[in-house]
Tab-separated table of N, CA and C in Angstrom:
chain	number	residue	atom	x	y	z
A	1	GLN	N	-101.637	27.296	-221.051
A	1	GLN	CA	-102.696	26.514	-220.524
A	1	GLN	C	-102.238	25.088	-220.207
A	2	PHE	N	-102.785	24.571	-219.117
A	2	PHE	CA	-102.514	23.140	-218.716
A	2	PHE	C	-103.638	22.332	-218.886
A	3	SER	N	-103.540	21.144	-219.293
A	3	SER	CA	-104.646	20.265	-219.251
A	3	SER	C	-104.189	19.010	-218.282
A	4	TYR	N	-105.175	18.632	-217.643
A	4	TYR	CA	-104.893	17.586	-216.676
A	4	TYR	C	-105.613	16.290	-217.080
A	5	VAL	N	-104.770	15.222	-216.858
A	5	VAL	CA	-105.324	13.904	-217.164
A	5	VAL	C	-105.349	13.089	-215.971
A	6	ASN	N	-106.488	12.650	-215.544
A	6	ASN	CA	-106.585	11.845	-214.241
A	6	ASN	C	-105.925	10.372	-214.499
A	7	GLY	N	-105.174	9.949	-213.461
A	7	GLY	CA	-104.860	8.609	-213.641
A	7	GLY	C	-105.470	7.796	-212.609
A	8	SER	N	-105.197	6.554	-212.454
A	8	SER	CA	-105.774	5.672	-211.498
A	8	SER	C	-104.798	4.912	-210.729
A	9	LEU	N	-105.061	4.515	-209.582
A	9	LEU	CA	-104.268	3.723	-208.676
A	9	LEU	C	-104.967	2.508	-208.355
A	10	ALA	N	-104.392	1.326	-208.666
A	10	ALA	CA	-105.117	0.124	-208.404
A	10	ALA	C	-104.396	-0.515	-207.124
A	11	ILE	N	-105.102	-0.765	-206.180
A	11	ILE	CA	-104.485	-1.367	-205.015
A	11	ILE	C	-105.069	-2.899	-205.011
A	12	THR	N	-104.112	-3.816	-205.256
A	12	THR	CA	-104.519	-5.173	-205.223
A	12	THR	C	-104.261	-5.766	-203.761
A	13	LYS	N	-104.990	-6.929	-203.645
A	13	LYS	CA	-104.938	-7.569	-202.366
A	13	LYS	C	-103.648	-8.173	-202.193
A	14	ALA	N	-103.164	-8.065	-200.923
A	14	ALA	CA	-101.842	-8.837	-200.484
A	14	ALA	C	-102.044	-10.203	-200.299
A	15	THR	N	-101.083	-11.053	-200.180
A	15	THR	CA	-101.223	-12.367	-200.068
A	15	THR	C	-100.924	-12.885	-198.670
A	16	LEU	N	-101.850	-13.518	-197.968
A	16	LEU	CA	-101.590	-14.212	-196.714
A	16	LEU	C	-101.319	-15.772	-197.083
A	17	THR	N	-100.241	-16.222	-196.427
A	17	THR	CA	-99.900	-17.586	-196.665
A	17	THR	C	-100.431	-18.451	-195.480
A	18	VAL	N	-101.219	-19.493	-195.719
A	18	VAL	CA	-101.672	-20.408	-194.693
A	18	VAL	C	-100.815	-21.712	-194.755
A	19	THR	N	-100.027	-21.911	-193.729
A	19	THR	CA	-99.052	-23.039	-193.755
A	19	THR	C	-99.584	-24.028	-192.748
A	20	ALA	N	-99.640	-25.241	-193.093
A	20	ALA	CA	-99.905	-26.376	-192.191
A	20	ALA	C	-98.642	-26.520	-191.340
A	21	ASN	N	-98.766	-26.553	-190.018
A	21	ASN	CA	-97.659	-26.674	-189.132
A	21	ASN	C	-97.078	-28.176	-189.103
A	22	ASP	N	-95.779	-28.263	-189.187
A	22	ASP	CA	-95.249	-29.597	-189.151
A	22	ASP	C	-95.464	-30.306	-187.743
A	23	GLN	N	-95.705	-31.546	-187.722
A	23	GLN	CA	-95.948	-32.262	-186.523
A	23	GLN	C	-95.244	-33.638	-186.546
A	24	SER	N	-95.098	-34.211	-185.319
A	24	SER	CA	-94.576	-35.532	-185.330
A	24	SER	C	-95.366	-36.386	-184.189
A	25	LYS	N	-95.181	-37.603	-184.371
A	25	LYS	CA	-95.845	-38.612	-183.404
A	25	LYS	C	-95.056	-39.882	-183.428
A	26	VAL	N	-95.304	-40.672	-182.461
A	26	VAL	CA	-94.685	-42.117	-182.233
A	26	VAL	C	-95.717	-43.016	-183.061
A	27	TYR	N	-95.108	-43.988	-183.747
A	27	TYR	CA	-95.938	-45.037	-184.321
A	27	TYR	C	-96.808	-45.657	-183.412
A	28	GLY	N	-98.111	-45.795	-183.924
A	28	GLY	CA	-99.182	-46.435	-183.116
A	28	GLY	C	-100.027	-45.476	-182.211
A	29	ASN	N	-99.529	-44.181	-182.096
A	29	ASN	CA	-100.188	-43.218	-181.277
A	29	ASN	C	-101.241	-42.480	-182.215
A	30	THR	N	-102.203	-41.860	-181.590
A	30	THR	CA	-103.176	-41.116	-182.387
A	30	THR	C	-102.417	-39.877	-182.967
A	31	ASN	N	-103.067	-39.302	-183.933
A	31	ASN	CA	-102.409	-38.184	-184.631
A	31	ASN	C	-102.536	-37.008	-183.652
A	32	PRO	N	-101.587	-36.043	-183.678
A	32	PRO	CA	-101.634	-34.799	-182.861
A	32	PRO	C	-102.722	-33.965	-183.583
A	33	SER	N	-103.124	-32.973	-182.914
A	33	SER	CA	-103.934	-31.816	-183.311
A	33	SER	C	-103.208	-31.168	-184.519
A	34	LEU	N	-103.856	-31.071	-185.637
A	34	LEU	CA	-103.214	-30.425	-186.812
A	34	LEU	C	-103.637	-29.028	-186.835
A	35	THR	N	-102.621	-28.228	-186.879
A	35	THR	CA	-102.860	-26.637	-186.816
A	35	THR	C	-102.188	-26.035	-188.014
A	36	TYR	N	-102.423	-24.776	-188.138
A	36	TYR	CA	-101.885	-24.055	-189.167
A	36	TYR	C	-101.470	-22.496	-188.705
A	37	THR	N	-100.545	-21.892	-189.477
A	37	THR	CA	-100.086	-20.537	-189.148
A	37	THR	C	-100.356	-19.674	-190.403
A	38	ILE	N	-100.840	-18.412	-190.154
A	38	ILE	CA	-100.899	-17.556	-191.277
A	38	ILE	C	-99.889	-16.386	-191.117
A	39	THR	N	-99.132	-16.168	-192.268
A	39	THR	CA	-98.212	-15.083	-192.378
A	39	THR	C	-98.360	-14.178	-193.441
A	40	GLY	N	-97.775	-13.042	-193.479
A	40	GLY	CA	-97.790	-12.127	-194.561
A	40	GLY	C	-98.699	-10.898	-194.317
A	41	TYR	N	-99.071	-10.763	-193.081
A	41	TYR	CA	-99.872	-9.528	-192.716
A	41	TYR	C	-98.979	-8.166	-193.049
A	42	LYS	N	-99.635	-7.178	-193.497
A	42	LYS	CA	-99.094	-5.842	-193.926
A	42	LYS	C	-99.461	-4.866	-192.849
A	43	ASN	N	-98.579	-3.834	-192.858
A	43	ASN	CA	-98.635	-2.775	-191.871
A	43	ASN	C	-98.752	-3.360	-190.552
A	44	SER	N	-99.734	-2.950	-189.752
A	44	SER	CA	-99.917	-3.305	-188.416
A	44	SER	C	-101.081	-4.408	-188.278
A	45	ASN	N	-101.437	-4.848	-189.448
A	45	ASN	CA	-102.644	-5.832	-189.348
A	45	ASN	C	-102.106	-7.159	-188.637
A	46	THR	N	-103.059	-7.844	-188.007
A	46	THR	CA	-102.799	-9.091	-187.233
A	46	THR	C	-103.894	-10.034	-187.673
A	47	SER	N	-103.940	-11.100	-186.987
A	47	SER	CA	-104.870	-12.212	-187.326
A	47	SER	C	-106.435	-11.654	-187.072
A	48	SER	N	-106.505	-10.576	-186.483
A	48	SER	CA	-107.847	-9.993	-186.244
A	48	SER	C	-108.596	-9.592	-187.544
A	49	VAL	N	-107.791	-9.486	-188.607
A	49	VAL	CA	-108.520	-9.103	-189.899
A	49	VAL	C	-109.081	-10.175	-190.655
A	50	VAL	N	-108.673	-11.384	-190.186
A	50	VAL	CA	-109.188	-12.740	-190.911
A	50	VAL	C	-110.339	-13.288	-190.083
A	51	THR	N	-111.355	-13.674	-190.923
A	51	THR	CA	-112.481	-14.344	-190.284
A	51	THR	C	-112.469	-15.853	-190.839
A	52	GLY	N	-113.066	-16.630	-190.296
A	52	GLY	CA	-113.285	-18.111	-190.652
A	52	GLY	C	-111.964	-18.922	-190.429
A	53	SER	N	-111.849	-20.014	-190.972
A	53	SER	CA	-110.719	-20.917	-190.689
A	53	SER	C	-110.273	-21.721	-191.920
A	54	ALA	N	-109.137	-22.284	-191.850
A	54	ALA	CA	-108.593	-23.094	-192.864
A	54	ALA	C	-108.861	-24.596	-192.417
A	55	THR	N	-108.551	-25.416	-193.404
A	55	THR	CA	-108.847	-26.907	-193.040
A	55	THR	C	-107.485	-27.596	-193.228
A	56	VAL	N	-106.967	-28.383	-192.343
A	56	VAL	CA	-105.766	-29.073	-192.459
A	56	VAL	C	-106.111	-30.515	-192.224
A	57	SER	N	-105.457	-31.462	-192.955
A	57	SER	CA	-105.761	-32.857	-192.882
A	57	SER	C	-104.534	-33.607	-193.396
A	58	THR	N	-104.566	-34.898	-192.969
A	58	THR	CA	-103.349	-35.840	-193.524
A	58	THR	C	-104.160	-37.284	-193.712
A	59	THR	N	-103.456	-38.021	-194.597
A	59	THR	CA	-103.797	-39.375	-194.797
A	59	THR	C	-103.364	-40.285	-193.618
A	60	ALA	N	-102.288	-39.820	-192.838
A	60	ALA	CA	-101.755	-40.668	-191.820
A	60	ALA	C	-102.764	-40.987	-190.816
A	61	THR	N	-102.835	-42.279	-190.344
A	61	THR	CA	-103.734	-42.841	-189.356
A	61	THR	C	-102.903	-43.369	-188.087
A	62	THR	N	-103.489	-43.845	-187.129
A	62	THR	CA	-102.826	-44.544	-186.032
A	62	THR	C	-101.883	-45.723	-186.544
A	63	THR	N	-102.398	-46.358	-187.524
A	63	THR	CA	-101.586	-47.552	-188.020
A	63	THR	C	-100.650	-47.299	-189.133
A	64	SER	N	-100.568	-45.997	-189.448
A	64	SER	CA	-99.592	-45.693	-190.574
A	64	SER	C	-98.097	-46.046	-190.110
A	65	ASN	N	-97.376	-46.486	-191.060
A	65	ASN	CA	-95.953	-46.914	-190.807
A	65	ASN	C	-95.124	-45.673	-190.590
A	66	VAL	N	-93.898	-45.907	-190.016
A	66	VAL	CA	-92.954	-44.900	-189.824
A	66	VAL	C	-92.610	-44.226	-191.108
A	67	GLY	N	-92.525	-42.874	-191.159
A	67	GLY	CA	-92.253	-42.114	-192.369
A	67	GLY	C	-92.755	-40.792	-192.252
A	68	SER	N	-92.781	-40.102	-193.434
A	68	SER	CA	-93.267	-38.747	-193.503
A	68	SER	C	-94.538	-38.654	-194.261
A	69	TYR	N	-95.625	-37.969	-193.839
A	69	TYR	CA	-96.797	-37.781	-194.431
A	69	TYR	C	-97.229	-36.320	-194.595
A	70	THR	N	-97.785	-36.054	-195.735
A	70	THR	CA	-98.238	-34.579	-196.127
A	70	THR	C	-99.418	-34.240	-195.172
A	71	ILE	N	-99.166	-32.944	-194.584
A	71	ILE	CA	-100.402	-32.296	-193.932
A	71	ILE	C	-100.765	-31.231	-194.941
A	72	THR	N	-101.974	-31.298	-195.386
A	72	THR	CA	-102.534	-30.395	-196.505
A	72	THR	C	-103.248	-29.336	-195.746
A	73	SER	N	-102.976	-28.155	-196.258
A	73	SER	CA	-103.853	-26.986	-195.869
A	73	SER	C	-104.697	-26.484	-197.071
A	74	ALA	N	-105.975	-26.139	-196.779
A	74	ALA	CA	-106.805	-25.750	-197.765
A	74	ALA	C	-107.871	-24.755	-197.281
A	75	ALA	N	-108.373	-24.079	-198.262
A	75	ALA	CA	-109.554	-23.109	-197.832
A	75	ALA	C	-110.707	-23.704	-197.181
A	76	ASN	N	-111.232	-23.057	-196.302
A	76	ASN	CA	-112.515	-23.530	-195.748
A	76	ASN	C	-113.390	-22.358	-195.812
A	77	ASN	N	-113.352	-21.477	-194.900
A	77	ASN	CA	-114.088	-20.133	-195.144
A	77	ASN	C	-113.460	-18.922	-194.735
A	78	LEU	N	-112.086	-18.948	-195.191
A	78	LEU	CA	-111.342	-17.815	-194.722
A	78	LEU	C	-111.658	-16.546	-195.537
A	79	SER	N	-111.602	-15.442	-194.939
A	79	SER	CA	-111.744	-14.183	-195.775
A	79	SER	C	-111.139	-12.977	-194.952
A	80	ALA	N	-110.617	-12.116	-195.766
A	80	ALA	CA	-110.158	-10.840	-195.177
A	80	ALA	C	-110.280	-9.731	-196.242
A	81	THR	N	-110.584	-8.635	-195.879
A	81	THR	CA	-110.936	-7.591	-196.851
A	81	THR	C	-109.762	-7.240	-197.763
A	82	ASN	N	-108.598	-7.062	-197.288
A	82	ASN	CA	-107.385	-6.587	-198.057
A	82	ASN	C	-106.478	-7.781	-198.496
A	83	TYR	N	-106.910	-9.048	-198.265
A	83	TYR	CA	-106.061	-10.085	-198.490
A	83	TYR	C	-106.643	-11.177	-199.340
A	84	GLN	N	-105.694	-11.942	-200.117
A	84	GLN	CA	-106.178	-13.186	-200.717
A	84	GLN	C	-105.294	-14.210	-200.001
A	85	PHE	N	-105.544	-15.454	-200.254
A	85	PHE	CA	-104.803	-16.457	-199.532
A	85	PHE	C	-104.111	-17.447	-200.450
A	86	SER	N	-102.995	-17.926	-200.089
A	86	SER	CA	-102.245	-19.053	-200.622
A	86	SER	C	-101.869	-20.119	-199.663
A	87	TYR	N	-101.825	-21.419	-200.031
A	87	TYR	CA	-101.735	-22.506	-199.050
A	87	TYR	C	-100.441	-23.248	-199.231
A	88	ALA	N	-99.828	-23.639	-198.027
A	88	ALA	CA	-98.557	-24.430	-198.103
A	88	ALA	C	-98.802	-25.604	-197.223
A	89	ASN	N	-98.449	-26.740	-197.533
A	89	ASN	CA	-98.436	-28.021	-196.943
A	89	ASN	C	-97.454	-28.137	-195.779
A	90	GLY	N	-97.620	-28.933	-194.786
A	90	GLY	CA	-96.601	-29.209	-193.778
A	90	GLY	C	-96.445	-30.760	-193.863
A	91	SER	N	-95.760	-31.344	-192.806
A	91	SER	CA	-95.417	-32.787	-192.809
A	91	SER	C	-95.702	-33.296	-191.441
A	92	LEU	N	-96.175	-34.594	-191.443
A	92	LEU	CA	-96.286	-35.334	-190.141
A	92	LEU	C	-95.233	-36.341	-190.216
A	93	THR	N	-94.340	-36.252	-189.167
A	93	THR	CA	-93.206	-37.343	-189.186
A	93	THR	C	-93.642	-38.364	-188.042
A	94	ILE	N	-93.666	-39.695	-188.546
A	94	ILE	CA	-93.962	-40.771	-187.678
A	94	ILE	C	-92.641	-41.411	-187.335
A	95	THR	N	-92.328	-41.522	-185.948
A	95	THR	CA	-91.107	-42.101	-185.588
A	95	THR	C	-91.383	-43.460	-184.977
A	96	GLN	N	-90.305	-44.228	-184.772
A	96	GLN	CA	-90.343	-45.606	-184.304
A	96	GLN	C	-90.880	-45.535	-182.861
A	97	ALA	N	-91.692	-46.470	-182.446
A	97	ALA	CA	-92.092	-46.769	-181.092
A	97	ALA	C	-90.999	-47.520	-180.364
A	98	PRO	N	-90.839	-47.342	-179.022
A	98	PRO	CA	-89.920	-48.117	-178.320
A	98	PRO	C	-90.548	-49.567	-177.974
A	99	LEU	N	-89.817	-50.496	-178.210
A	99	LEU	CA	-90.295	-51.994	-177.901
A	99	LEU	C	-89.319	-52.674	-177.087
A	100	THR	N	-89.609	-53.123	-175.864
A	100	THR	CA	-88.645	-53.820	-175.021
A	100	THR	C	-88.988	-55.281	-175.035
A	101	ILE	N	-88.165	-56.164	-175.119
A	101	ILE	CA	-88.305	-57.550	-175.001
A	101	ILE	C	-87.435	-57.986	-173.785
A	102	THR	N	-88.084	-58.560	-172.814
A	102	THR	CA	-87.490	-59.028	-171.578
A	102	THR	C	-87.568	-60.488	-171.364
A	103	GLY	N	-86.498	-61.132	-171.363
A	103	GLY	CA	-86.438	-62.582	-171.150
A	103	GLY	C	-86.556	-62.872	-169.722
A	104	ALA	N	-87.054	-64.094	-169.358
A	104	ALA	CA	-87.347	-64.519	-167.968
A	104	ALA	C	-86.060	-65.157	-167.472
A	105	THR	N	-85.960	-65.185	-166.117
A	105	THR	CA	-84.877	-65.871	-165.595
A	105	THR	C	-85.529	-67.140	-165.004
A	106	THR	N	-85.058	-68.303	-165.556
A	106	THR	CA	-85.700	-69.554	-165.197
A	106	THR	C	-84.643	-70.534	-164.567
A	107	SER	N	-85.187	-71.293	-163.605
A	107	SER	CA	-84.234	-72.248	-162.956
A	107	SER	C	-84.968	-73.589	-162.913
A	108	VAL	N	-84.330	-74.611	-163.287
A	108	VAL	CA	-84.834	-75.994	-163.262
A	108	VAL	C	-83.742	-76.916	-162.821
A	109	THR	N	-84.230	-78.106	-162.472
A	109	THR	CA	-83.268	-79.205	-162.015
A	109	THR	C	-82.900	-80.086	-163.305
A	110	TYR	N	-81.620	-80.427	-163.370
A	110	TYR	CA	-81.265	-81.349	-164.426
A	110	TYR	C	-82.086	-82.650	-164.419
A	111	ASN	N	-82.521	-82.965	-165.581
A	111	ASN	CA	-83.442	-84.274	-165.723
A	111	ASN	C	-82.898	-85.122	-166.825
A	112	GLY	N	-81.879	-84.673	-167.584
A	112	GLY	CA	-81.408	-85.459	-168.713
A	112	GLY	C	-82.016	-85.093	-169.932
A	113	SER	N	-83.046	-84.230	-169.933
A	113	SER	CA	-83.674	-83.676	-171.238
A	113	SER	C	-83.227	-82.248	-171.504
A	114	ALA	N	-83.481	-81.873	-172.764
A	114	ALA	CA	-83.242	-80.618	-173.048
A	114	ALA	C	-84.277	-79.620	-172.442
A	115	GLN	N	-83.736	-78.461	-171.911
A	115	GLN	CA	-84.598	-77.548	-171.140
A	115	GLN	C	-84.491	-76.255	-171.929
A	116	THR	N	-85.659	-75.451	-171.989
A	116	THR	CA	-85.695	-74.220	-172.794
A	116	THR	C	-86.199	-73.214	-171.933
A	117	ASN	N	-85.659	-71.979	-171.991
A	117	ASN	CA	-86.058	-70.759	-171.245
A	117	ASN	C	-87.081	-70.113	-172.324
A	118	ASN	N	-88.346	-70.412	-172.321
A	118	ASN	CA	-89.157	-69.844	-173.461
A	118	ASN	C	-90.192	-68.929	-172.987
A	119	THR	N	-89.830	-68.050	-172.222
A	119	THR	CA	-90.722	-67.002	-171.648
A	119	THR	C	-90.091	-65.622	-171.749
A	120	ALA	N	-90.883	-64.658	-172.254
A	120	ALA	CA	-90.364	-63.259	-172.362
A	120	ALA	C	-91.573	-62.374	-172.351
A	121	THR	N	-91.399	-61.084	-171.840
A	121	THR	CA	-92.496	-60.161	-171.921
A	121	THR	C	-92.100	-59.221	-173.050
A	122	ILE	N	-93.101	-58.698	-173.658
A	122	ILE	CA	-93.151	-57.548	-174.663
A	122	ILE	C	-93.663	-56.357	-174.166
A	123	THR	N	-92.970	-55.269	-174.051
A	123	THR	CA	-93.568	-53.972	-173.626
A	123	THR	C	-93.463	-53.021	-174.821
A	124	GLY	N	-94.557	-52.388	-175.199
A	124	GLY	CA	-94.526	-51.324	-176.147
A	124	GLY	C	-95.199	-51.795	-177.431
A	125	LYS	N	-95.623	-52.985	-177.575
A	125	LYS	CA	-96.358	-53.438	-178.822
A	125	LYS	C	-97.505	-52.541	-179.108
A	126	LYS	N	-97.705	-52.222	-180.330
A	126	LYS	CA	-98.888	-51.385	-180.853
A	126	LYS	C	-99.940	-52.161	-181.572
A	127	GLY	N	-101.148	-51.826	-181.222
A	127	GLY	CA	-102.255	-52.417	-182.064
A	127	GLY	C	-102.257	-53.932	-182.191
A	128	THR	N	-102.388	-54.435	-183.401
A	128	THR	CA	-102.481	-55.926	-183.685
A	128	THR	C	-101.177	-56.500	-184.164
A	129	ASP	N	-100.116	-55.710	-184.145
A	129	ASP	CA	-98.793	-56.083	-184.571
A	129	ASP	C	-98.463	-57.514	-184.053
A	130	VAL	N	-97.981	-58.416	-184.790
A	130	VAL	CA	-97.555	-59.712	-184.463
A	130	VAL	C	-96.047	-59.722	-184.167
A	131	ILE	N	-95.599	-60.020	-182.978
A	131	ILE	CA	-94.062	-60.027	-182.619
A	131	ILE	C	-93.810	-61.434	-182.259
A	132	THR	N	-92.890	-61.971	-182.993
A	132	THR	CA	-92.275	-63.365	-182.730
A	132	THR	C	-91.015	-63.350	-182.169
A	133	ILE	N	-90.791	-63.976	-180.907
A	133	ILE	CA	-89.489	-64.004	-180.253
A	133	ILE	C	-88.704	-65.324	-180.486
A	134	SER	N	-87.507	-65.160	-180.751
A	134	SER	CA	-86.596	-66.356	-180.840
A	134	SER	C	-85.370	-66.069	-180.064
A	135	GLY	N	-84.442	-67.113	-179.936
A	135	GLY	CA	-83.193	-66.990	-179.240
A	135	GLY	C	-83.112	-67.226	-177.762
A	136	TYR	N	-84.226	-68.068	-177.365
A	136	TYR	CA	-84.217	-68.416	-175.996
A	136	TYR	C	-83.060	-69.414	-175.722
A	137	ALA	N	-82.616	-69.307	-174.430
A	137	ALA	CA	-81.626	-70.331	-174.001
A	137	ALA	C	-82.116	-71.646	-174.007
A	138	SER	N	-81.360	-72.659	-174.388
A	138	SER	CA	-81.801	-73.908	-174.380
A	138	SER	C	-80.515	-74.893	-174.204
A	139	ALA	N	-80.592	-75.831	-173.308
A	139	ALA	CA	-79.444	-76.626	-172.972
A	139	ALA	C	-79.967	-77.839	-172.211
A	140	THR	N	-79.099	-78.764	-171.994
A	140	THR	CA	-79.293	-80.028	-171.313
A	140	THR	C	-78.478	-80.134	-170.081
A	141	ASN	N	-77.285	-79.790	-170.051
A	141	ASN	CA	-76.461	-80.014	-168.949
A	141	ASN	C	-76.529	-78.803	-167.920
A	142	ALA	N	-76.110	-79.144	-166.639
A	142	ALA	CA	-76.222	-78.247	-165.514
A	142	ALA	C	-75.202	-77.173	-165.767
A	143	ALA	N	-75.748	-75.892	-165.861
A	143	ALA	CA	-74.980	-74.666	-165.897
A	143	ALA	C	-75.949	-73.446	-166.089
A	144	THR	N	-75.470	-72.293	-166.228
A	144	THR	CA	-76.313	-71.156	-166.442
A	144	THR	C	-76.134	-70.634	-167.809
A	145	TYR	N	-77.188	-70.473	-168.639
A	145	TYR	CA	-77.100	-70.072	-169.991
A	145	TYR	C	-78.003	-68.817	-170.250
A	146	SER	N	-77.472	-67.937	-171.070
A	146	SER	CA	-78.050	-66.663	-171.282
A	146	SER	C	-78.844	-66.819	-172.593
A	147	ASP	N	-79.987	-65.958	-172.679
A	147	ASP	CA	-80.745	-65.875	-173.873
A	147	ASP	C	-79.984	-65.094	-174.794
A	148	ASN	N	-80.259	-65.169	-176.171
A	148	ASN	CA	-79.820	-64.341	-177.183
A	148	ASN	C	-81.008	-63.965	-177.943
A	149	LEU	N	-81.892	-63.145	-177.390
A	149	LEU	CA	-83.255	-62.827	-177.914
A	149	LEU	C	-83.197	-62.054	-179.228
A	150	SER	N	-84.083	-62.327	-180.130
A	150	SER	CA	-84.325	-61.493	-181.248
A	150	SER	C	-85.877	-61.649	-181.542
A	151	VAL	N	-86.257	-60.676	-182.388
A	151	VAL	CA	-87.675	-60.728	-182.679
A	151	VAL	C	-87.922	-60.545	-184.244
A	152	THR	N	-88.982	-61.106	-184.750
A	152	THR	CA	-89.450	-60.873	-186.273
A	152	THR	C	-90.800	-60.311	-186.140
A	153	SER	N	-91.130	-59.556	-187.119
A	153	SER	CA	-92.483	-58.884	-187.246
A	153	SER	C	-92.521	-58.281	-188.658
A	154	PRO	N	-93.661	-58.404	-189.381
A	154	PRO	CA	-93.802	-57.516	-190.511
A	154	PRO	C	-93.693	-56.062	-190.239
A	155	ALA	N	-93.974	-55.692	-189.006
A	155	ALA	CA	-93.984	-54.241	-188.687
A	155	ALA	C	-92.701	-53.816	-187.819
A	156	LEU	N	-91.588	-54.654	-188.027
A	156	LEU	CA	-90.487	-54.366	-187.164
A	156	LEU	C	-89.777	-53.059	-187.403
A	157	ALA	N	-89.905	-52.513	-188.619
A	157	ALA	CA	-89.334	-51.207	-188.953
A	157	ALA	C	-89.919	-50.151	-188.147
A	158	ASN	N	-91.121	-50.383	-187.686
A	158	ASN	CA	-91.856	-49.418	-186.905
A	158	ASN	C	-91.371	-49.220	-185.352
A	159	TYR	N	-90.531	-50.119	-185.008
A	159	TYR	CA	-90.044	-50.192	-183.590
A	159	TYR	C	-88.579	-49.989	-183.404
A	160	ASN	N	-88.162	-49.303	-182.343
A	160	ASN	CA	-86.859	-49.239	-181.859
A	160	ASN	C	-86.652	-50.358	-180.822
A	161	VAL	N	-86.164	-51.454	-181.146
A	161	VAL	CA	-86.177	-52.582	-180.199
A	161	VAL	C	-85.028	-52.746	-179.284
A	162	SER	N	-85.278	-52.984	-178.061
A	162	SER	CA	-84.170	-53.150	-177.047
A	162	SER	C	-84.490	-54.447	-176.332
A	163	TYR	N	-83.347	-55.109	-175.988
A	163	TYR	CA	-83.438	-56.512	-175.444
A	163	TYR	C	-82.919	-56.565	-173.951
A	164	VAL	N	-83.614	-57.188	-173.065
A	164	VAL	CA	-83.045	-57.500	-171.779
A	164	VAL	C	-83.141	-59.046	-171.745
A	165	ASN	N	-81.926	-59.681	-171.918
A	165	ASN	CA	-81.858	-61.099	-172.107
A	165	ASN	C	-82.035	-61.730	-170.636
A	166	GLY	N	-82.822	-62.812	-170.659
A	166	GLY	CA	-83.032	-63.569	-169.450
A	166	GLY	C	-81.937	-64.760	-169.442
A	167	SER	N	-82.173	-65.746	-168.405
A	167	SER	CA	-81.213	-66.830	-168.382
A	167	SER	C	-81.885	-68.075	-167.985
A	168	LEU	N	-81.318	-69.223	-168.193
A	168	LEU	CA	-81.786	-70.521	-167.943
A	168	LEU	C	-80.717	-71.145	-167.122
A	169	THR	N	-81.047	-71.459	-165.870
A	169	THR	CA	-80.139	-72.058	-164.842
A	169	THR	C	-80.583	-73.552	-164.726
A	170	ILE	N	-79.697	-74.519	-165.222
A	170	ILE	CA	-79.969	-76.013	-164.878
A	170	ILE	C	-79.197	-76.329	-163.694
A	171	ASN	N	-79.966	-76.473	-162.599
A	171	ASN	CA	-79.181	-76.946	-161.393
A	171	ASN	C	-78.864	-78.498	-161.418
A	172	LYS	N	-77.921	-78.829	-160.748
A	172	LYS	CA	-77.511	-80.245	-160.691
A	172	LYS	C	-78.518	-81.004	-159.850
A	173	ALA	N	-78.779	-82.202	-160.473
A	173	ALA	CA	-79.711	-83.051	-159.776
A	173	ALA	C	-79.072	-83.712	-158.551
A	174	THR	N	-79.942	-84.084	-157.679
A	174	THR	CA	-79.483	-84.794	-156.474
A	174	THR	C	-79.422	-86.237	-156.788
A	175	LEU	N	-78.263	-86.816	-156.630
A	175	LEU	CA	-78.178	-88.237	-156.837
A	175	LEU	C	-77.959	-88.967	-155.547
A	176	THR	N	-78.750	-89.764	-155.235
A	176	THR	CA	-78.622	-90.505	-153.977
A	176	THR	C	-77.980	-91.942	-154.154
A	177	VAL	N	-76.995	-92.104	-153.378
A	177	VAL	CA	-76.377	-93.396	-153.620
A	177	VAL	C	-76.600	-94.119	-152.281
A	178	THR	N	-77.171	-95.317	-152.399
A	178	THR	CA	-77.420	-96.101	-151.240
A	178	THR	C	-76.673	-97.366	-151.346
A	179	GLY	N	-75.999	-97.716	-150.216
A	179	GLY	CA	-75.084	-98.956	-150.327
A	179	GLY	C	-75.959	-100.115	-150.124
A	180	ALA	N	-75.493	-101.250	-150.727
A	180	ALA	CA	-76.153	-102.539	-150.668
A	180	ALA	C	-75.999	-103.108	-149.212
A	181	THR	N	-76.921	-103.818	-148.835
A	181	THR	CA	-76.874	-104.422	-147.495
A	181	THR	C	-76.904	-105.874	-147.498
């Protein structure tokens, strides 16, 4: 005679991983759209078995400095009959913004006083960053002098700076010699 004992089979939910997608942006620009990816589907299941959405966010803003910031993924209202969810963070990388300093080309006539080429244009400055330019050509005697421009700013690490030096040309003055009569 045989006796039978029934057993049980427990089927636990599989885990789907919600991962915040890595993103990048240039310093001073708005944040890109933050997105996520769900992986770990079993058998032939696809995203169609999931309802709701996850929440992704970062503390980085338009004015955040160059560096890496966490993009957090978290539950919102996700559900799937045969799945549970785990969450993984991503990162937002902020890269340097291009900044170009272009010196002017100035021409003056010699007058015996020191002359300075003190004009430059700044292209690429973001927000309210203060950029101070130095290294303008300065001279007294007739000749052509090149700028040796440089910049200072508390936010300088947020920029990839390139320079187009200008020049200062001091032209010879016209000297009129009149003979005595």
